[in-house]
Amino acid sequence: MTKLEFLREWYRRVWVEADPTAIDAFFAPRAGADGLMPDGQVSAEDFRALVPALLSLVRNLRIDIDRSVETGDWLWAQITVHATHAQGVEPIRASGQIMMKIEGDKIVEAYNAFVFITFFEQARLLPQDSFLLLLSGETLG
């Protein structure tokens, strides 16, 4: 299996099928993912809480891998998340990037950059144009 196929399987099983048991099949025991939470790495145990929390906000999830580069043990991918609002028909579309090191059949390191502001605006949890409001000095909340 190529690293790109591995990533597609991760997204399919863990995110699209919402299978928490699949997390351990992909994640090395001491591995962590940076960039998803402001206070540090997300462990396999953290993913078991994070995945259902985010999935409760959407339905009809699809994750497209728009571009990717494999080199040695490393994979970089640019992704687009497509979904529908969990309580409506509004589309949700957000983008991100992931860089991960895969040894054997496990993720041993992962670095994420995801546009959460866009995601949460479309999920109706932040006001539209939050980024522009914040740039103008507005506070939210």
Short mmCIF file of N, CA and C in Angstrom, two decimals:
data_model
loop_
_atom_site.label_atom_id
_atom_site.label_comp_id
_atom_site.label_asym_id
_atom_site.label_seq_id
_atom_site.Cartn_x
_atom_site.Cartn_y
_atom_site.Cartn_z
N MET A 1 0.85 -1.17 0.00
CA MET A 1 0.00 0.00 0.00
C MET A 1 0.90 1.24 0.00
N THR A 2 0.62 2.19 -0.89
CA THR A 2 1.38 3.43 -0.90
C THR A 2 0.97 4.29 0.30
N LYS A 3 1.75 5.29 0.58
CA LYS A 3 1.41 6.19 1.69
C LYS A 3 0.12 6.96 1.39
N LEU A 4 -0.09 7.30 0.14
CA LEU A 4 -1.33 7.97 -0.23
C LEU A 4 -2.54 7.05 -0.02
N GLU A 5 -2.42 5.80 -0.40
CA GLU A 5 -3.50 4.84 -0.14
C GLU A 5 -3.74 4.68 1.36
N PHE A 6 -2.66 4.67 2.13
CA PHE A 6 -2.74 4.59 3.59
C PHE A 6 -3.55 5.77 4.13
N LEU A 7 -3.24 6.98 3.66
CA LEU A 7 -3.97 8.17 4.11
C LEU A 7 -5.44 8.10 3.73
N ARG A 8 -5.72 7.66 2.52
CA ARG A 8 -7.12 7.51 2.10
C ARG A 8 -7.87 6.54 3.02
N GLU A 9 -7.21 5.45 3.38
CA GLU A 9 -7.82 4.47 4.29
C GLU A 9 -8.06 5.09 5.68
N TRP A 10 -7.09 5.86 6.19
CA TRP A 10 -7.24 6.57 7.47
C TRP A 10 -8.49 7.43 7.44
N TYR A 11 -8.61 8.27 6.40
CA TYR A 11 -9.77 9.15 6.32
C TYR A 11 -11.07 8.35 6.16
N ARG A 12 -11.05 7.31 5.35
CA ARG A 12 -12.27 6.51 5.14
C ARG A 12 -12.70 5.82 6.43
N ARG A 13 -11.81 5.10 7.05
CA ARG A 13 -12.20 4.29 8.21
C ARG A 13 -12.44 5.14 9.45
N VAL A 14 -11.53 6.06 9.75
CA VAL A 14 -11.62 6.82 11.00
C VAL A 14 -12.65 7.95 10.89
N TRP A 15 -12.62 8.70 9.79
CA TRP A 15 -13.47 9.88 9.69
C TRP A 15 -14.80 9.60 8.98
N VAL A 16 -14.77 9.02 7.81
CA VAL A 16 -16.01 8.83 7.05
C VAL A 16 -16.87 7.74 7.68
N GLU A 17 -16.26 6.61 8.03
CA GLU A 17 -17.01 5.52 8.65
C GLU A 17 -17.12 5.68 10.17
N ALA A 18 -16.40 6.64 10.74
CA ALA A 18 -16.46 6.93 12.18
C ALA A 18 -16.18 5.70 13.03
N ASP A 19 -15.12 4.99 12.68
CA ASP A 19 -14.76 3.76 13.39
C ASP A 19 -13.62 4.04 14.38
N PRO A 20 -13.93 4.23 15.66
CA PRO A 20 -12.88 4.55 16.63
C PRO A 20 -11.88 3.41 16.83
N THR A 21 -12.27 2.19 16.54
CA THR A 21 -11.33 1.08 16.70
C THR A 21 -10.25 1.12 15.63
N ALA A 22 -10.51 1.79 14.53
CA ALA A 22 -9.52 1.88 13.45
C ALA A 22 -8.36 2.80 13.81
N ILE A 23 -8.54 3.67 14.76
CA ILE A 23 -7.48 4.62 15.13
C ILE A 23 -6.21 3.87 15.52
N ASP A 24 -6.34 2.85 16.35
CA ASP A 24 -5.17 2.09 16.78
C ASP A 24 -4.54 1.29 15.65
N ALA A 25 -5.31 0.98 14.62
CA ALA A 25 -4.77 0.26 13.47
C ALA A 25 -3.83 1.14 12.65
N PHE A 26 -3.98 2.46 12.76
CA PHE A 26 -3.19 3.39 11.97
C PHE A 26 -2.13 4.14 12.78
N PHE A 27 -2.38 4.34 14.06
CA PHE A 27 -1.55 5.20 14.90
C PHE A 27 -0.60 4.37 15.74
N ALA A 28 0.70 4.69 15.69
CA ALA A 28 1.67 4.03 16.56
C ALA A 28 1.34 4.40 18.02
N PRO A 29 1.63 3.52 18.97
CA PRO A 29 1.22 3.75 20.37
C PRO A 29 1.66 5.10 20.97
N ARG A 30 2.83 5.56 20.66
CA ARG A 30 3.30 6.82 21.27
C ARG A 30 3.27 8.00 20.30
N ALA A 31 2.60 7.83 19.18
CA ALA A 31 2.55 8.88 18.17
C ALA A 31 1.62 10.01 18.60
N GLY A 32 1.86 11.18 18.02
CA GLY A 32 1.00 12.32 18.27
C GLY A 32 0.85 13.14 17.01
N ALA A 33 -0.25 13.87 16.92
CA ALA A 33 -0.52 14.74 15.79
C ALA A 33 -0.52 16.18 16.28
N ASP A 34 0.36 16.98 15.74
CA ASP A 34 0.43 18.40 16.08
C ASP A 34 -0.48 19.21 15.17
N GLY A 35 -0.90 20.39 15.66
CA GLY A 35 -1.62 21.34 14.84
C GLY A 35 -3.13 21.26 14.89
N LEU A 36 -3.68 20.29 15.59
CA LEU A 36 -5.14 20.19 15.68
C LEU A 36 -5.71 20.88 16.91
N MET A 37 -4.96 20.88 17.98
CA MET A 37 -5.40 21.50 19.23
C MET A 37 -4.34 22.51 19.66
N PRO A 38 -4.74 23.61 20.22
CA PRO A 38 -3.76 24.65 20.56
C PRO A 38 -2.79 24.26 21.67
N ASP A 39 -3.11 23.27 22.47
CA ASP A 39 -2.26 22.97 23.63
C ASP A 39 -1.35 21.77 23.43
N GLY A 40 -1.16 21.32 22.19
CA GLY A 40 -0.20 20.26 21.98
C GLY A 40 -0.68 19.15 21.09
N GLN A 41 -0.02 18.02 21.23
CA GLN A 41 -0.28 16.88 20.37
C GLN A 41 -1.59 16.18 20.71
N VAL A 42 -2.17 15.62 19.67
CA VAL A 42 -3.37 14.80 19.81
C VAL A 42 -2.92 13.35 19.73
N SER A 43 -3.21 12.58 20.76
CA SER A 43 -2.84 11.16 20.80
C SER A 43 -3.97 10.32 20.22
N ALA A 44 -3.74 9.03 20.11
CA ALA A 44 -4.80 8.12 19.65
C ALA A 44 -6.02 8.23 20.56
N GLU A 45 -5.80 8.31 21.85
CA GLU A 45 -6.92 8.45 22.79
C GLU A 45 -7.67 9.76 22.56
N ASP A 46 -6.94 10.84 22.30
CA ASP A 46 -7.58 12.12 22.01
C ASP A 46 -8.44 12.04 20.75
N PHE A 47 -7.94 11.32 19.72
CA PHE A 47 -8.71 11.16 18.48
C PHE A 47 -10.04 10.48 18.74
N ARG A 48 -10.08 9.56 19.71
CA ARG A 48 -11.33 8.87 20.01
C ARG A 48 -12.39 9.83 20.56
N ALA A 49 -11.98 10.98 21.09
CA ALA A 49 -12.92 12.02 21.52
C ALA A 49 -13.13 13.08 20.44
N LEU A 50 -12.05 13.43 19.73
CA LEU A 50 -12.10 14.49 18.72
C LEU A 50 -12.98 14.11 17.53
N VAL A 51 -12.81 12.91 17.03
CA VAL A 51 -13.54 12.50 15.83
C VAL A 51 -15.06 12.58 16.02
N PRO A 52 -15.63 11.96 17.07
CA PRO A 52 -17.10 12.08 17.20
C PRO A 52 -17.56 13.51 17.48
N ALA A 53 -16.74 14.31 18.16
CA ALA A 53 -17.13 15.70 18.42
C ALA A 53 -17.26 16.48 17.11
N LEU A 54 -16.28 16.35 16.23
CA LEU A 54 -16.35 17.06 14.95
C LEU A 54 -17.43 16.46 14.04
N LEU A 55 -17.56 15.16 14.05
CA LEU A 55 -18.55 14.52 13.19
C LEU A 55 -19.99 14.82 13.61
N SER A 56 -20.18 15.18 14.87
CA SER A 56 -21.54 15.53 15.31
C SER A 56 -22.03 16.82 14.66
N LEU A 57 -21.12 17.58 14.06
CA LEU A 57 -21.48 18.86 13.44
C LEU A 57 -21.82 18.72 11.96
N VAL A 58 -21.55 17.55 11.38
CA VAL A 58 -21.73 17.38 9.94
C VAL A 58 -22.36 16.03 9.60
N ARG A 59 -22.74 15.90 8.35
CA ARG A 59 -23.14 14.61 7.80
C ARG A 59 -22.68 14.59 6.35
N ASN A 60 -22.77 13.41 5.73
CA ASN A 60 -22.35 13.25 4.33
C ASN A 60 -20.91 13.70 4.12
N LEU A 61 -20.04 13.29 5.00
CA LEU A 61 -18.64 13.70 4.94
C LEU A 61 -17.91 13.04 3.77
N ARG A 62 -17.13 13.85 3.07
CA ARG A 62 -16.23 13.37 2.03
C ARG A 62 -14.93 14.15 2.17
N ILE A 63 -13.81 13.46 2.08
CA ILE A 63 -12.51 14.10 2.17
C ILE A 63 -11.76 13.82 0.88
N ASP A 64 -11.45 14.88 0.15
CA ASP A 64 -10.70 14.77 -1.09
C ASP A 64 -9.23 15.10 -0.83
N ILE A 65 -8.37 14.33 -1.42
CA ILE A 65 -6.93 14.63 -1.39
C ILE A 65 -6.62 15.32 -2.71
N ASP A 66 -6.36 16.62 -2.63
CA ASP A 66 -6.19 17.44 -3.82
C ASP A 66 -4.78 17.34 -4.41
N ARG A 67 -3.78 17.28 -3.56
CA ARG A 67 -2.39 17.17 -3.98
C ARG A 67 -1.65 16.36 -2.93
N SER A 68 -0.61 15.67 -3.36
CA SER A 68 0.19 14.93 -2.38
C SER A 68 1.61 14.74 -2.91
N VAL A 69 2.53 14.57 -1.96
CA VAL A 69 3.93 14.29 -2.27
C VAL A 69 4.40 13.24 -1.28
N GLU A 70 5.02 12.18 -1.81
CA GLU A 70 5.62 11.15 -0.97
C GLU A 70 7.12 11.21 -1.14
N THR A 71 7.84 11.13 -0.02
CA THR A 71 9.28 11.05 -0.07
C THR A 71 9.77 10.26 1.14
N GLY A 72 10.41 9.15 0.90
CA GLY A 72 10.86 8.30 2.00
C GLY A 72 9.68 7.86 2.85
N ASP A 73 9.81 8.08 4.16
CA ASP A 73 8.74 7.73 5.11
C ASP A 73 7.67 8.81 5.22
N TRP A 74 7.81 9.91 4.49
CA TRP A 74 6.94 11.07 4.66
C TRP A 74 5.90 11.20 3.55
N LEU A 75 4.74 11.70 3.95
CA LEU A 75 3.67 12.04 3.02
C LEU A 75 3.15 13.42 3.38
N TRP A 76 3.01 14.27 2.37
CA TRP A 76 2.35 15.56 2.54
C TRP A 76 1.12 15.54 1.65
N ALA A 77 0.01 16.06 2.17
CA ALA A 77 -1.21 16.11 1.37
C ALA A 77 -2.00 17.37 1.68
N GLN A 78 -2.57 17.93 0.63
CA GLN A 78 -3.52 19.04 0.76
C GLN A 78 -4.89 18.42 0.59
N ILE A 79 -5.80 18.72 1.52
CA ILE A 79 -7.12 18.08 1.51
C ILE A 79 -8.24 19.12 1.48
N THR A 80 -9.38 18.69 1.01
CA THR A 80 -10.60 19.49 1.10
C THR A 80 -11.67 18.60 1.72
N VAL A 81 -12.29 19.12 2.75
CA VAL A 81 -13.37 18.43 3.44
C VAL A 81 -14.69 18.97 2.91
N HIS A 82 -15.57 18.07 2.49
CA HIS A 82 -16.90 18.42 2.01
C HIS A 82 -17.90 17.71 2.93
N ALA A 83 -18.91 18.42 3.34
CA ALA A 83 -19.94 17.83 4.19
C ALA A 83 -21.20 18.67 4.09
N THR A 84 -22.20 18.23 4.80
CA THR A 84 -23.45 18.97 4.94
C THR A 84 -23.63 19.27 6.42
N HIS A 85 -24.16 20.45 6.71
CA HIS A 85 -24.43 20.81 8.11
C HIS A 85 -25.31 19.73 8.73
N ALA A 86 -25.00 19.34 9.96
CA ALA A 86 -25.71 18.24 10.62
C ALA A 86 -27.20 18.50 10.77
N GLN A 87 -27.59 19.77 10.88
CA GLN A 87 -29.00 20.07 11.12
C GLN A 87 -29.59 20.93 10.01
N GLY A 88 -29.06 20.78 8.82
CA GLY A 88 -29.58 21.56 7.70
C GLY A 88 -29.11 20.99 6.39
N VAL A 89 -29.20 21.83 5.38
CA VAL A 89 -28.78 21.39 4.04
C VAL A 89 -27.59 22.19 3.53
N GLU A 90 -27.11 23.10 4.37
CA GLU A 90 -26.02 23.96 3.94
C GLU A 90 -24.72 23.15 3.77
N PRO A 91 -24.02 23.41 2.67
CA PRO A 91 -22.75 22.71 2.48
C PRO A 91 -21.66 23.28 3.39
N ILE A 92 -20.76 22.42 3.77
CA ILE A 92 -19.57 22.82 4.52
C ILE A 92 -18.38 22.38 3.69
N ARG A 93 -17.46 23.32 3.49
CA ARG A 93 -16.26 23.03 2.72
C ARG A 93 -15.10 23.75 3.41
N ALA A 94 -14.09 23.00 3.76
CA ALA A 94 -12.92 23.57 4.41
C ALA A 94 -11.68 22.82 3.92
N SER A 95 -10.55 23.49 4.02
CA SER A 95 -9.32 22.88 3.51
C SER A 95 -8.27 22.75 4.60
N GLY A 96 -7.27 21.95 4.30
CA GLY A 96 -6.18 21.77 5.24
C GLY A 96 -5.03 21.03 4.60
N GLN A 97 -4.00 20.86 5.39
CA GLN A 97 -2.82 20.12 4.95
C GLN A 97 -2.37 19.21 6.07
N ILE A 98 -1.78 18.11 5.68
CA ILE A 98 -1.22 17.19 6.66
C ILE A 98 0.13 16.71 6.14
N MET A 99 1.06 16.59 7.06
CA MET A 99 2.33 15.97 6.76
C MET A 99 2.52 14.89 7.80
N MET A 100 2.77 13.66 7.35
CA MET A 100 2.90 12.57 8.31
C MET A 100 4.05 11.66 7.94
N LYS A 101 4.63 11.10 8.99
CA LYS A 101 5.68 10.11 8.82
C LYS A 101 5.05 8.75 9.11
N ILE A 102 5.21 7.83 8.17
CA ILE A 102 4.62 6.51 8.29
C ILE A 102 5.77 5.50 8.29
N GLU A 103 5.84 4.74 9.36
CA GLU A 103 6.84 3.67 9.45
C GLU A 103 6.10 2.35 9.50
N GLY A 104 6.41 1.49 8.53
CA GLY A 104 5.67 0.24 8.43
C GLY A 104 4.23 0.54 8.07
N ASP A 105 3.33 0.23 8.96
CA ASP A 105 1.91 0.49 8.72
C ASP A 105 1.30 1.37 9.80
N LYS A 106 2.14 2.28 10.37
CA LYS A 106 1.65 3.14 11.45
C LYS A 106 2.10 4.58 11.26
N ILE A 107 1.25 5.51 11.65
CA ILE A 107 1.62 6.92 11.71
C ILE A 107 2.47 7.11 12.96
N VAL A 108 3.67 7.65 12.80
CA VAL A 108 4.54 7.88 13.95
C VAL A 108 4.66 9.37 14.27
N GLU A 109 4.42 10.23 13.27
CA GLU A 109 4.40 11.69 13.47
C GLU A 109 3.38 12.26 12.50
N ALA A 110 2.70 13.33 12.92
CA ALA A 110 1.77 14.02 12.02
C ALA A 110 1.72 15.49 12.38
N TYR A 111 1.68 16.32 11.34
CA TYR A 111 1.61 17.77 11.50
C TYR A 111 0.47 18.27 10.63
N ASN A 112 -0.46 18.99 11.24
CA ASN A 112 -1.69 19.41 10.57
C ASN A 112 -1.81 20.92 10.53
N ALA A 113 -2.40 21.40 9.46
CA ALA A 113 -2.81 22.81 9.36
C ALA A 113 -4.18 22.78 8.71
N PHE A 114 -5.19 23.13 9.47
CA PHE A 114 -6.56 23.04 8.99
C PHE A 114 -7.25 24.38 9.22
N VAL A 115 -8.08 24.81 8.28
CA VAL A 115 -8.76 26.10 8.37
C VAL A 115 -10.04 25.93 9.20
N PHE A 116 -9.84 25.92 10.51
CA PHE A 116 -10.97 25.69 11.42
C PHE A 116 -11.95 26.85 11.43
N ILE A 117 -11.47 28.09 11.24
CA ILE A 117 -12.40 29.23 11.25
C ILE A 117 -13.46 29.04 10.17
N THR A 118 -13.05 28.68 8.97
CA THR A 118 -14.00 28.45 7.88
C THR A 118 -14.96 27.33 8.23
N PHE A 119 -14.42 26.24 8.77
CA PHE A 119 -15.27 25.11 9.14
C PHE A 119 -16.33 25.54 10.16
N PHE A 120 -15.91 26.23 11.23
CA PHE A 120 -16.85 26.60 12.28
C PHE A 120 -17.82 27.71 11.85
N GLU A 121 -17.42 28.58 10.92
CA GLU A 121 -18.37 29.54 10.35
C GLU A 121 -19.48 28.81 9.62
N GLN A 122 -19.10 27.85 8.78
CA GLN A 122 -20.08 27.12 7.99
C GLN A 122 -20.93 26.18 8.86
N ALA A 123 -20.39 25.76 9.99
CA ALA A 123 -21.17 24.95 10.94
C ALA A 123 -22.06 25.83 11.82
N ARG A 124 -22.05 27.11 11.57
CA ARG A 124 -22.85 28.12 12.28
C ARG A 124 -22.45 28.28 13.75
N LEU A 125 -21.19 28.02 14.07
CA LEU A 125 -20.71 28.18 15.43
C LEU A 125 -19.86 29.45 15.60
N LEU A 126 -19.54 30.09 14.50
CA LEU A 126 -18.87 31.39 14.49
C LEU A 126 -19.61 32.27 13.50
N PRO A 127 -19.60 33.60 13.71
CA PRO A 127 -20.24 34.47 12.72
C PRO A 127 -19.51 34.43 11.39
N GLN A 128 -20.27 34.66 10.32
CA GLN A 128 -19.65 34.75 9.00
C GLN A 128 -18.59 35.85 9.00
N ASP A 129 -17.54 35.64 8.25
CA ASP A 129 -16.43 36.59 8.13
C ASP A 129 -15.73 36.83 9.46
N SER A 130 -15.66 35.82 10.29
CA SER A 130 -14.99 35.95 11.59
C SER A 130 -13.56 36.44 11.45
N PHE A 131 -12.84 35.93 10.48
CA PHE A 131 -11.45 36.33 10.30
C PHE A 131 -11.36 37.84 10.04
N LEU A 132 -12.23 38.35 9.16
CA LEU A 132 -12.22 39.78 8.87
C LEU A 132 -12.64 40.60 10.09
N LEU A 133 -13.62 40.11 10.84
CA LEU A 133 -14.02 40.80 12.07
C LEU A 133 -12.87 40.89 13.05
N LEU A 134 -12.15 39.80 13.21
CA LEU A 134 -11.02 39.79 14.13
C LEU A 134 -9.91 40.72 13.65
N LEU A 135 -9.67 40.76 12.34
CA LEU A 135 -8.66 41.67 11.80
C LEU A 135 -9.01 43.13 12.06
N SER A 136 -10.31 43.43 12.11
CA SER A 136 -10.75 44.81 12.34
C SER A 136 -10.73 45.18 13.82
N GLY A 137 -10.39 44.22 14.69
CA GLY A 137 -10.32 44.51 16.11
C GLY A 137 -11.54 44.09 16.89
N GLU A 138 -12.55 43.54 16.20
CA GLU A 138 -13.75 43.04 16.89
C GLU A 138 -13.37 41.85 17.78
N THR A 139 -14.10 41.70 18.85
CA THR A 139 -13.96 40.49 19.65
C THR A 139 -15.22 39.66 19.47
N LEU A 140 -15.05 38.36 19.52
CA LEU A 140 -16.19 37.47 19.36
C LEU A 140 -16.59 36.94 20.73
N GLY A 141 -17.89 36.90 20.96
CA GLY A 141 -18.35 36.32 22.21
C GLY A 141 -18.86 37.29 23.20
#
